[in-house]
Short mmCIF file of C-alpha atoms in Angstrom, two decimals:
data_model
loop_
_atom_site.label_atom_id
_atom_site.label_comp_id
_atom_site.label_asym_id
_atom_site.label_seq_id
_atom_site.Cartn_x
_atom_site.Cartn_y
_atom_site.Cartn_z
CA MET A 1 1.53 -4.87 17.80
CA SER A 2 1.61 -7.23 15.03
CA SER A 3 4.94 -8.76 14.44
CA TYR A 4 4.23 -9.93 11.19
CA GLY A 5 6.80 -6.92 10.25
CA ARG A 6 9.87 -9.11 11.70
CA SER A 7 9.90 -11.69 9.02
CA TYR A 8 11.47 -9.77 6.67
CA SER A 9 15.09 -9.61 6.49
CA SER A 10 16.17 -5.89 6.50
CA GLU A 11 18.88 -7.51 4.27
CA SER A 12 16.74 -8.41 2.40
CA TYR A 13 16.05 -5.31 0.90
CA ALA A 14 19.07 -4.35 -0.25
CA PRO A 15 19.02 -4.69 -3.81
CA SER A 16 20.99 -7.21 -3.73
CA ALA A 17 22.07 -7.34 -7.89
CA PRO A 18 23.45 -10.04 -9.20
CA SER A 19 27.24 -10.31 -10.88
CA GLN A 20 26.23 -9.22 -14.56
CA PRO A 21 27.49 -11.54 -17.16
CA GLU A 22 30.28 -9.98 -19.48
CA SER A 23 28.47 -10.37 -22.17
CA TYR A 24 25.24 -8.51 -20.51
CA ARG A 25 28.71 -5.84 -19.97
CA GLN A 26 30.09 -5.81 -23.29
CA GLN A 27 25.89 -4.80 -24.40
CA GLU A 28 25.83 -2.50 -22.17
CA ARG A 29 28.74 -0.42 -23.71
CA ASP A 30 27.91 -1.01 -26.86
CA ARG A 31 24.73 0.98 -26.36
CA GLY A 32 26.27 3.44 -24.80
CA ALA A 33 24.35 5.85 -21.95
CA SER A 34 21.26 5.19 -24.18
CA GLY A 35 18.23 3.67 -22.91
CA SER A 36 17.14 2.58 -26.29
CA ALA A 37 15.49 -1.02 -25.89
CA ARG A 38 16.57 -4.16 -26.02
CA PRO A 39 14.80 -7.75 -26.15
CA GLN A 40 13.19 -8.59 -22.50
CA PRO A 41 13.31 -11.85 -21.73
CA SER A 42 9.61 -12.76 -21.21
CA GLY A 43 9.26 -13.66 -17.62
CA TYR A 44 9.89 -11.79 -14.22
CA GLY A 45 13.00 -12.87 -13.74
CA VAL A 46 16.61 -13.01 -15.03
CA HIS A 47 19.74 -14.00 -14.48
CA GLN A 48 18.44 -17.03 -12.40
CA ASN A 49 21.29 -19.20 -12.84
CA GLN A 50 24.42 -17.33 -11.41
CA GLN A 51 25.14 -16.83 -7.85
CA TYR A 52 23.80 -13.70 -6.85
CA GLN A 53 26.27 -11.73 -5.34
CA GLN A 54 25.84 -8.48 -2.57
CA HIS A 55 27.36 -5.24 -3.49
CA PRO A 56 29.88 -4.23 -1.26
CA PRO A 57 28.14 -1.47 1.45
CA ALA A 58 29.14 1.75 -0.44
CA TYR A 59 29.78 2.94 3.67
CA GLY A 60 31.96 0.67 6.49
CA GLN A 61 34.33 -1.22 5.48
CA GLY A 62 37.01 -2.03 7.74
CA GLN A 63 36.82 1.00 9.41
CA SER A 64 36.88 1.14 13.48
CA SER A 65 33.13 1.90 14.96
CA SER A 66 34.94 5.08 16.20
CA SER A 67 34.85 6.67 20.05
CA SER A 68 31.33 7.12 19.89
CA GLY A 69 29.48 5.90 23.43
CA TYR A 70 26.81 4.41 21.19
CA SER A 71 27.47 1.05 21.57
CA GLY A 72 25.07 -0.57 19.11
CA PHE A 73 26.43 -0.34 16.12
CA PRO A 74 27.70 -3.24 13.96
CA PRO A 75 32.32 -2.66 14.24
CA GLY A 76 33.56 -1.24 11.13
CA THR A 77 30.55 1.35 10.62
CA HIS A 78 31.75 4.37 9.52
CA PRO A 79 31.79 7.65 11.70
CA ASP A 80 30.11 8.86 9.44
CA VAL A 81 26.91 6.95 9.79
CA ILE A 82 27.48 7.22 13.61
CA ARG A 83 28.57 11.22 13.73
CA SER A 84 24.41 11.45 11.56
CA PHE A 85 22.70 9.36 14.24
CA GLU A 86 23.99 11.23 17.06
CA MET A 87 24.06 14.54 15.64
CA VAL A 88 19.58 13.61 15.17
CA ASP A 89 19.52 12.22 18.36
CA VAL A 90 19.94 14.67 20.33
CA ASP A 91 18.08 13.20 23.64
CA ARG A 92 20.89 10.38 23.35
CA SER A 93 18.46 8.09 24.09
CA GLY A 94 19.97 5.43 21.54
CA TYR A 95 16.90 5.22 19.08
CA ILE A 96 15.59 7.76 16.78
CA ASP A 97 11.69 8.48 15.44
CA GLU A 98 10.40 9.28 11.30
CA LYS A 99 11.69 12.67 11.87
CA GLU A 100 14.53 12.14 13.26
CA LEU A 101 15.64 9.25 10.69
CA GLN A 102 14.27 12.33 7.79
CA ARG A 103 16.82 14.79 9.46
CA ALA A 104 19.80 12.58 9.43
CA LEU A 105 19.59 10.93 5.69
CA SER A 106 19.65 14.11 4.91
CA SER A 107 22.64 15.20 5.53
CA GLY A 108 23.88 12.47 3.51
CA TYR A 109 22.51 12.25 1.04
CA GLN A 110 19.30 15.02 0.49
CA ARG A 111 15.74 14.84 1.66
CA PHE A 112 13.81 12.21 1.70
CA ASN A 113 9.99 12.73 1.71
CA LEU A 114 8.41 11.18 4.82
CA ARG A 115 6.50 8.50 2.74
CA THR A 116 9.48 6.84 1.38
CA ILE A 117 11.26 7.67 5.36
CA ARG A 118 8.12 5.39 6.67
CA LEU A 119 8.22 2.75 4.75
CA LEU A 120 11.81 2.46 5.10
CA MET A 121 11.10 2.47 8.92
CA PHE A 122 8.50 -0.05 8.43
CA LEU A 123 11.32 -2.50 6.81
CA PHE A 124 14.15 -1.79 9.48
CA LYS A 125 12.33 -1.55 12.21
CA ASN A 126 13.68 -3.52 14.87
CA PRO A 127 11.96 -5.95 17.37
CA HIS A 128 11.44 -4.22 19.92
CA ASP A 129 10.22 -0.67 19.36
CA ALA A 130 7.81 -0.53 16.07
CA LEU A 131 8.18 3.50 15.71
CA ARG A 132 11.64 3.56 16.38
CA ILE A 133 15.22 2.27 15.18
CA GLY A 134 18.38 2.12 16.88
CA PRO A 135 22.19 2.02 15.81
CA LYS A 136 21.97 -1.18 13.89
CA GLU A 137 19.00 -0.62 11.49
CA PHE A 138 20.40 3.05 10.83
CA ALA A 139 23.72 1.06 9.58
CA ALA A 140 21.92 -1.03 8.41
CA LEU A 141 19.66 1.40 6.08
CA TRP A 142 22.07 3.62 5.51
CA SER A 143 24.18 0.32 3.81
CA CYS A 144 21.10 -0.61 2.14
CA LEU A 145 21.17 3.29 1.07
CA GLY A 146 24.23 3.32 -0.23
CA GLN A 147 23.82 0.20 -2.79
CA TRP A 148 20.45 1.47 -4.24
CA ARG A 149 22.36 5.48 -4.18
CA ALA A 150 25.04 3.42 -6.60
CA ILE A 151 22.46 1.78 -8.60
CA TYR A 152 20.70 5.34 -8.99
CA ASP A 153 23.93 7.00 -10.32
CA ARG A 154 24.60 4.23 -12.76
CA TYR A 155 21.50 4.12 -14.29
CA ASP A 156 21.00 7.74 -14.62
CA ARG A 157 22.04 7.18 -17.79
CA ASP A 158 21.41 11.13 -19.34
CA ARG A 159 22.79 12.51 -16.01
CA SER A 160 19.38 14.09 -15.54
CA GLY A 161 19.54 13.42 -11.80
CA LYS A 162 16.29 11.92 -12.27
CA ILE A 163 15.05 8.31 -13.20
CA ASP A 164 12.75 7.51 -15.61
CA LEU A 165 10.46 4.54 -16.98
CA PHE A 166 12.93 3.23 -18.88
CA GLU A 167 15.68 4.09 -16.98
CA LEU A 168 14.13 2.07 -13.66
CA ARG A 169 13.19 -0.79 -16.10
CA ASP A 170 16.58 -0.90 -16.94
CA ALA A 171 17.95 -0.40 -13.10
CA LEU A 172 15.60 -3.86 -12.19
CA TYR A 173 16.98 -5.55 -15.46
CA GLY A 174 20.04 -4.77 -13.83
CA LEU A 175 19.76 -6.45 -10.32
CA GLY A 176 17.61 -9.19 -11.57
CA TYR A 177 14.24 -8.05 -11.92
CA ALA A 178 12.26 -8.41 -15.51
CA VAL A 179 9.40 -5.44 -14.38
CA PRO A 180 7.39 -5.09 -17.46
CA PRO A 181 6.53 -1.32 -18.24
CA SER A 182 2.98 -1.74 -18.17
CA VAL A 183 3.78 -2.52 -14.13
CA LEU A 184 5.76 -0.10 -13.57
CA GLN A 185 3.94 2.75 -15.47
CA ILE A 186 1.42 1.73 -12.30
CA LEU A 187 3.66 2.43 -9.54
CA MET A 188 5.18 5.15 -11.52
CA SER A 189 1.76 7.12 -11.91
CA LYS A 190 2.50 7.52 -7.79
CA TYR A 191 4.64 10.14 -8.92
CA ASP A 192 2.47 11.56 -11.48
CA ASP A 193 2.21 15.41 -10.58
CA GLY A 194 -1.27 16.38 -12.81
CA SER A 195 0.64 18.66 -14.61
CA GLY A 196 1.18 16.08 -17.70
CA ARG A 197 4.77 16.56 -17.55
CA LYS A 198 6.37 12.98 -17.91
CA ILE A 199 6.82 11.62 -14.91
CA GLU A 200 10.56 11.08 -13.66
CA LEU A 201 12.16 9.58 -9.92
CA GLY A 202 14.20 11.50 -7.49
CA PHE A 203 16.25 9.15 -5.46
CA ASP A 204 13.90 8.59 -2.07
CA SER A 205 11.03 7.94 -4.83
CA PHE A 206 13.32 5.98 -6.36
CA VAL A 207 14.25 3.49 -3.40
CA GLU A 208 10.39 3.50 -2.72
CA CYS A 209 9.25 1.97 -5.84
CA GLY A 210 12.73 -0.23 -5.62
CA LEU A 211 11.75 -1.62 -2.26
CA ILE A 212 7.89 -1.89 -3.53
CA LEU A 213 9.14 -3.66 -6.42
CA LYS A 214 12.03 -6.07 -5.13
CA GLY A 215 10.14 -6.94 -1.96
CA LEU A 216 6.82 -7.86 -3.41
CA THR A 217 8.97 -9.52 -6.38
CA GLU A 218 10.46 -11.91 -4.00
CA LYS A 219 7.15 -12.48 -2.10
CA PHE A 220 6.33 -13.90 -5.34
CA LYS A 221 9.04 -15.94 -6.17
CA GLU A 222 9.23 -17.86 -2.60
CA LYS A 223 5.60 -19.46 -4.37
CA ASP A 224 7.11 -19.53 -7.52
CA LYS A 225 9.30 -22.56 -6.62
CA ARG A 226 9.89 -23.90 -10.43
CA TYR A 227 10.10 -20.55 -11.53
CA VAL A 228 8.07 -20.36 -14.07
CA GLY A 229 6.22 -17.22 -13.61
CA GLN A 230 3.71 -18.58 -12.52
CA ALA A 231 2.25 -18.87 -7.97
CA THR A 232 -0.10 -20.33 -6.41
CA PHE A 233 -1.85 -18.16 -3.51
CA ASN A 234 -4.59 -19.74 -0.84
CA TYR A 235 -6.39 -16.56 0.33
CA ASP A 236 -4.57 -16.36 3.60
CA GLU A 237 -0.77 -16.31 1.81
CA PHE A 238 -2.18 -13.69 -0.42
CA MET A 239 -3.68 -11.31 2.13
CA SER A 240 -0.89 -12.15 4.29
CA THR A 241 2.11 -11.10 1.34
CA VAL A 242 0.11 -8.17 0.34
CA LEU A 243 -1.34 -6.50 3.20
CA PRO A 244 2.34 -5.63 4.91
CA PHE A 245 3.25 -3.72 1.67
CA LEU A 246 0.52 -1.06 2.52
CA VAL A 247 0.81 -1.16 6.59
CA ALA A 248 3.52 -0.42 6.13
CA TYR A 249 2.03 3.55 4.56
CA ASP A 250 1.27 4.96 8.14
CA MET B 1 -1.46 9.02 -15.90
CA SER B 2 -1.56 5.62 -15.85
CA SER B 3 -5.63 4.85 -16.88
CA TYR B 4 -5.37 1.80 -14.40
CA GLY B 5 -6.62 2.40 -11.72
CA ARG B 6 -9.90 3.60 -13.88
CA SER B 7 -10.39 -0.82 -14.22
CA TYR B 8 -11.78 -0.21 -10.83
CA SER B 9 -15.02 0.36 -10.62
CA SER B 10 -16.50 2.73 -7.83
CA GLU B 11 -19.88 0.50 -7.33
CA SER B 12 -17.68 -2.33 -6.42
CA TYR B 13 -15.98 -0.80 -3.94
CA ALA B 14 -20.22 -0.55 -1.93
CA PRO B 15 -20.26 -3.42 0.50
CA SER B 16 -22.52 -4.32 -0.97
CA ALA B 17 -23.80 -6.94 1.79
CA PRO B 18 -25.56 -10.35 0.88
CA SER B 19 -28.55 -10.81 2.73
CA GLN B 20 -28.21 -12.56 5.23
CA PRO B 21 -29.25 -15.75 6.05
CA GLU B 22 -32.53 -16.23 8.57
CA SER B 23 -30.41 -18.78 10.14
CA TYR B 24 -27.34 -16.37 11.14
CA ARG B 25 -29.76 -14.03 11.61
CA GLN B 26 -31.03 -15.98 14.30
CA GLN B 27 -27.81 -16.92 15.28
CA GLU B 28 -26.95 -13.78 15.94
CA ARG B 29 -30.20 -12.76 17.90
CA ASP B 30 -29.13 -15.89 20.11
CA ARG B 31 -25.71 -14.22 20.36
CA GLY B 32 -27.08 -10.98 21.62
CA ALA B 33 -24.49 -8.34 22.18
CA SER B 34 -21.33 -10.67 22.20
CA GLY B 35 -19.09 -10.95 19.81
CA SER B 36 -18.06 -14.27 21.28
CA ALA B 37 -16.39 -16.74 18.11
CA ARG B 38 -18.25 -19.05 16.81
CA PRO B 39 -17.12 -21.82 14.19
CA GLN B 40 -15.57 -19.98 10.92
CA PRO B 41 -15.71 -21.36 7.97
CA SER B 42 -12.73 -22.03 6.54
CA GLY B 43 -12.17 -19.79 3.15
CA TYR B 44 -12.39 -16.55 2.65
CA GLY B 45 -15.59 -17.03 1.54
CA VAL B 46 -19.39 -17.48 2.66
CA HIS B 47 -22.58 -16.73 0.67
CA GLN B 48 -21.29 -17.63 -1.84
CA ASN B 49 -24.20 -19.14 -3.78
CA GLN B 50 -26.80 -16.52 -2.58
CA GLN B 51 -28.01 -13.98 -4.88
CA TYR B 52 -26.07 -10.55 -3.94
CA GLN B 53 -28.12 -7.30 -2.82
CA GLN B 54 -27.11 -4.07 -2.68
CA HIS B 55 -27.85 -2.61 0.43
CA PRO B 56 -30.45 0.53 -0.18
CA PRO B 57 -27.80 3.86 -0.45
CA ALA B 58 -28.60 5.79 2.94
CA TYR B 59 -29.57 8.78 0.92
CA GLY B 60 -30.94 9.93 -2.08
CA GLN B 61 -34.18 7.43 -2.81
CA GLY B 62 -36.40 9.39 -5.00
CA GLN B 63 -35.56 12.74 -3.87
CA SER B 64 -35.24 15.45 -6.07
CA SER B 65 -31.69 16.91 -6.66
CA SER B 66 -32.53 20.45 -5.17
CA SER B 67 -32.84 22.84 -7.43
CA SER B 68 -28.78 23.71 -7.51
CA GLY B 69 -27.15 24.72 -10.42
CA TYR B 70 -25.05 21.45 -10.73
CA SER B 71 -26.56 18.99 -13.00
CA GLY B 72 -23.38 16.50 -12.56
CA PHE B 73 -25.80 15.02 -9.89
CA PRO B 74 -27.66 12.28 -10.96
CA PRO B 75 -30.78 12.43 -10.40
CA GLY B 76 -32.84 12.01 -7.23
CA THR B 77 -28.82 12.84 -4.83
CA HIS B 78 -30.58 14.25 -1.49
CA PRO B 79 -29.99 17.74 -0.90
CA ASP B 80 -27.99 17.80 1.82
CA VAL B 81 -24.93 15.45 -0.76
CA ILE B 82 -25.31 18.55 -2.98
CA ARG B 83 -25.17 20.66 -0.19
CA SER B 84 -22.47 19.52 0.82
CA PHE B 85 -20.62 19.56 -1.80
CA GLU B 86 -21.23 22.74 -2.42
CA MET B 87 -19.97 23.92 0.27
CA VAL B 88 -16.99 22.88 -0.06
CA ASP B 89 -16.31 23.93 -4.17
CA VAL B 90 -15.95 27.46 -3.25
CA ASP B 91 -14.71 28.22 -6.75
CA ARG B 92 -17.12 26.39 -8.06
CA SER B 93 -15.46 24.66 -10.32
CA GLY B 94 -17.34 21.82 -10.24
CA TYR B 95 -14.63 19.21 -8.73
CA ILE B 96 -13.32 19.81 -5.32
CA ASP B 97 -9.95 18.43 -4.50
CA GLU B 98 -8.57 16.19 -1.83
CA LYS B 99 -9.10 18.84 1.00
CA GLU B 100 -12.43 19.89 0.60
CA LEU B 101 -14.04 16.26 0.26
CA GLN B 102 -11.82 16.44 3.87
CA ARG B 103 -14.09 19.22 4.54
CA ALA B 104 -17.67 18.01 2.96
CA LEU B 105 -16.86 14.00 4.82
CA SER B 106 -16.10 16.56 7.59
CA SER B 107 -19.76 17.65 8.34
CA GLY B 108 -21.11 14.93 7.27
CA TYR B 109 -19.14 12.33 8.95
CA GLN B 110 -17.18 12.62 11.02
CA ARG B 111 -13.40 13.91 10.31
CA PHE B 112 -11.33 11.62 8.13
CA ASN B 113 -8.08 11.37 8.09
CA LEU B 114 -6.44 12.13 5.24
CA ARG B 115 -5.06 8.95 4.42
CA THR B 116 -8.71 7.59 4.36
CA ILE B 117 -9.49 10.27 2.05
CA ARG B 118 -7.04 9.89 -0.71
CA LEU B 119 -7.78 5.82 -0.03
CA LEU B 120 -11.24 7.11 -1.39
CA MET B 121 -10.01 10.15 -3.25
CA PHE B 122 -8.10 7.22 -5.74
CA LEU B 123 -10.61 4.72 -6.25
CA PHE B 124 -13.66 7.16 -6.97
CA LYS B 125 -11.90 9.24 -8.79
CA ASN B 126 -13.17 10.15 -12.35
CA PRO B 127 -11.17 9.52 -15.54
CA HIS B 128 -10.63 13.07 -16.50
CA ASP B 129 -8.86 14.40 -13.60
CA ALA B 130 -7.17 12.61 -11.20
CA LEU B 131 -6.52 15.22 -8.79
CA ARG B 132 -10.09 16.22 -8.13
CA ILE B 133 -13.78 14.35 -8.57
CA GLY B 134 -16.94 15.49 -9.79
CA PRO B 135 -20.82 15.69 -8.20
CA LYS B 136 -21.41 12.27 -9.81
CA GLU B 137 -17.87 10.81 -8.03
CA PHE B 138 -18.88 12.78 -5.13
CA ALA B 139 -22.85 11.39 -4.93
CA ALA B 140 -21.41 7.38 -5.50
CA LEU B 141 -18.41 8.39 -2.73
CA TRP B 142 -21.08 9.31 -0.02
CA SER B 143 -23.40 6.62 -0.69
CA CYS B 144 -20.63 3.73 -0.59
CA LEU B 145 -19.68 5.61 3.22
CA GLY B 146 -23.30 5.62 4.25
CA GLN B 147 -23.40 2.22 3.44
CA TRP B 148 -19.70 1.44 5.04
CA ARG B 149 -22.10 3.64 7.75
CA ALA B 150 -24.65 1.45 8.08
CA ILE B 151 -22.35 -1.85 9.01
CA TYR B 152 -20.07 -0.36 10.78
CA ASP B 153 -23.41 1.08 13.35
CA ARG B 154 -24.67 -2.50 13.66
CA TYR B 155 -21.49 -4.22 14.02
CA ASP B 156 -20.38 -1.98 16.96
CA ARG B 157 -21.86 -4.38 19.72
CA ASP B 158 -20.64 -2.80 22.86
CA ARG B 159 -21.65 0.73 21.26
CA SER B 160 -18.08 2.14 22.23
CA GLY B 161 -18.02 4.27 18.93
CA LYS B 162 -14.50 1.57 17.90
CA ILE B 163 -14.55 -1.30 16.45
CA ASP B 164 -12.67 -3.82 17.62
CA LEU B 165 -10.66 -6.88 15.74
CA PHE B 166 -13.77 -9.14 16.40
CA GLU B 167 -16.45 -6.59 15.54
CA LEU B 168 -14.64 -5.91 12.80
CA ARG B 169 -14.24 -9.63 11.66
CA ASP B 170 -18.13 -10.07 12.27
CA ALA B 171 -18.34 -7.06 10.13
CA LEU B 172 -16.05 -8.46 7.63
CA TYR B 173 -18.42 -11.96 8.00
CA GLY B 174 -21.47 -10.00 7.30
CA LEU B 175 -20.34 -9.20 4.12
CA GLY B 176 -19.53 -11.94 2.55
CA TYR B 177 -16.32 -12.21 3.83
CA ALA B 178 -15.11 -15.06 6.28
CA VAL B 179 -11.35 -13.30 6.43
CA PRO B 180 -9.16 -14.96 10.07
CA PRO B 181 -7.64 -12.88 13.02
CA SER B 182 -4.24 -13.24 11.43
CA VAL B 183 -4.99 -11.86 8.56
CA LEU B 184 -7.13 -8.32 10.06
CA GLN B 185 -4.69 -8.82 12.94
CA ILE B 186 -1.72 -7.86 9.94
CA LEU B 187 -4.08 -4.62 8.56
CA MET B 188 -4.97 -3.60 12.19
CA SER B 189 -0.71 -2.59 13.63
CA LYS B 190 -1.73 0.24 11.04
CA TYR B 191 -3.68 1.64 13.41
CA ASP B 192 -1.19 0.70 16.53
CA ASP B 193 -0.43 4.16 17.72
CA GLY B 194 2.85 2.27 19.99
CA SER B 195 0.66 2.47 23.51
CA GLY B 196 -0.30 -1.08 23.74
CA ARG B 197 -3.66 -0.66 24.09
CA LYS B 198 -6.11 -2.41 21.91
CA ILE B 199 -6.67 -1.87 18.67
CA GLU B 200 -10.43 0.59 17.57
CA LEU B 201 -11.28 1.50 14.41
CA GLY B 202 -12.84 4.78 14.58
CA PHE B 203 -15.00 4.89 11.13
CA ASP B 204 -13.01 6.51 9.25
CA SER B 205 -10.74 4.07 9.75
CA PHE B 206 -12.80 1.17 9.88
CA VAL B 207 -13.76 2.43 5.90
CA GLU B 208 -10.13 1.89 5.07
CA CYS B 209 -9.52 -1.45 6.17
CA GLY B 210 -12.75 -2.47 4.69
CA LEU B 211 -11.84 -0.87 1.05
CA ILE B 212 -8.85 -3.13 1.35
CA LEU B 213 -10.20 -5.59 2.34
CA LYS B 214 -13.04 -6.23 0.48
CA GLY B 215 -10.89 -5.08 -2.74
CA LEU B 216 -7.88 -7.04 -2.34
CA THR B 217 -10.46 -10.28 -1.65
CA GLU B 218 -12.73 -9.55 -4.79
CA LYS B 219 -9.10 -9.00 -6.93
CA PHE B 220 -8.46 -13.06 -5.73
CA LYS B 221 -11.78 -13.95 -6.26
CA GLU B 222 -11.27 -13.24 -9.55
CA LYS B 223 -8.31 -15.70 -10.78
CA ASP B 224 -9.69 -18.25 -7.88
CA LYS B 225 -13.24 -19.10 -10.46
CA ARG B 226 -13.71 -22.45 -8.92
CA TYR B 227 -14.24 -20.81 -5.40
CA VAL B 228 -12.02 -23.44 -3.82
CA GLY B 229 -9.84 -21.06 -1.88
CA GLN B 230 -6.69 -20.92 -4.25
CA ALA B 231 -5.74 -18.44 -6.74
CA THR B 232 -2.74 -18.87 -9.82
CA PHE B 233 -1.61 -15.56 -10.86
CA ASN B 234 1.28 -15.17 -13.94
CA TYR B 235 3.38 -12.49 -12.23
CA ASP B 236 1.53 -9.46 -14.55
CA GLU B 237 -1.40 -10.54 -13.02
CA PHE B 238 0.28 -10.50 -9.52
CA MET B 239 1.98 -6.78 -9.20
CA SER B 240 -1.01 -5.26 -11.51
CA THR B 241 -3.51 -6.63 -8.77
CA VAL B 242 -1.58 -5.75 -6.25
CA LEU B 243 0.29 -2.19 -6.50
CA PRO B 244 -2.97 -0.18 -7.84
CA PHE B 245 -3.34 -0.96 -3.33
CA LEU B 246 -0.65 1.09 -2.69
CA VAL B 247 -0.27 3.67 -5.24
CA ALA B 248 -3.64 4.43 -3.29
CA TYR B 249 -1.90 6.08 -0.49
CA ASP B 250 -0.71 9.53 -2.09
#
């Protein structure tokens, strides 16, 4: 197994939303629940001069890691997270595979499509076992999903239970990524069922889009040191940047 | 459906091998069947000053397109190609979906995994129907696979029926792409079954790797006009270059 995936820190896949400036929050209140267009900054990055601030994890703040026999969970892991893990780890191996992860998340969130599960497995995989994750990875993954869930609920402004192109754009903008609709359209075509209906994302697809867009944008930013919206890659760098995202889909 | 995928010409996914210089062919003869290391040129491109020359299609040279009722096949399409299409298009709609394509190719080549099928469907899709392909696309796809098959057989030097990392490197080198083993390793980790055995590619995975590597390299080359091994992308270009490859995996 190539060690390449390990260079991605699981941490970096949380949405890591920057705090909103007060003026932006006021604008949002003024706009109410509408997803109407507003002037977008040019370039992909907004808030670049602000301090980034991690969202608090959705679960597991200051709670004991229960009386479980699993020692691998970080201190403070919420008992629900441990229970979800235990419930699916039927052979008590301390590791779960993609099908088990799918079952565990379905209990805590909703049904996840296997493609998103595989992307999550890839991003959160432990260095010793490419095909399974342990308690530590599971807790990180669960916390990350809690953060994405909060974003999802916040930007589903029409309370449709789905995120459309403009809500996705706004959610990403809120996270500090000004991704043009033309780029989002390419990614959202992945979810086109051919019916001609407007494409909307359930939570699992929203997470998939978010992870891909955040991941690629961060990679671009690493090469765009002066923050001018341009990045120069040599061939090896380009291929080594892009291929892991393709490898993730197994 | 976004029209993005349409900007990729199906033609460009044939391997389009450049002719080998005589000196290179001589080296190959000298090396015999070994896949031993030889000095690689720096950068990703070799043969850049040569005329590119299309391989002849593996099928369908100068033959009539049979007496089939399908009018959509290009003149000269081999009857076998038409028969394969007809065999799976049971409702005679003139279009086949991914499962039918999988069956059609399995008759002509071998069993194809669904992931490669989806990549092929994406690359060869017709502009009017994102989920099915017609006779024209099928004929182009079949011809493209014939060209990849010839490469595969040529570079499977130990006649194992599988392509390993070094054979893949040599095959790509023969096609004019000097892809470093470190990059190939990332891609080949996709096929790691976790057993610890050496990773080797069957024909379908070889085609998948080839299409991805060729496609990404060509996109890089478009931005590397002076052929110096460096390309500068603005953010939109970068995302619009990379995302279609991710969208392809449905």
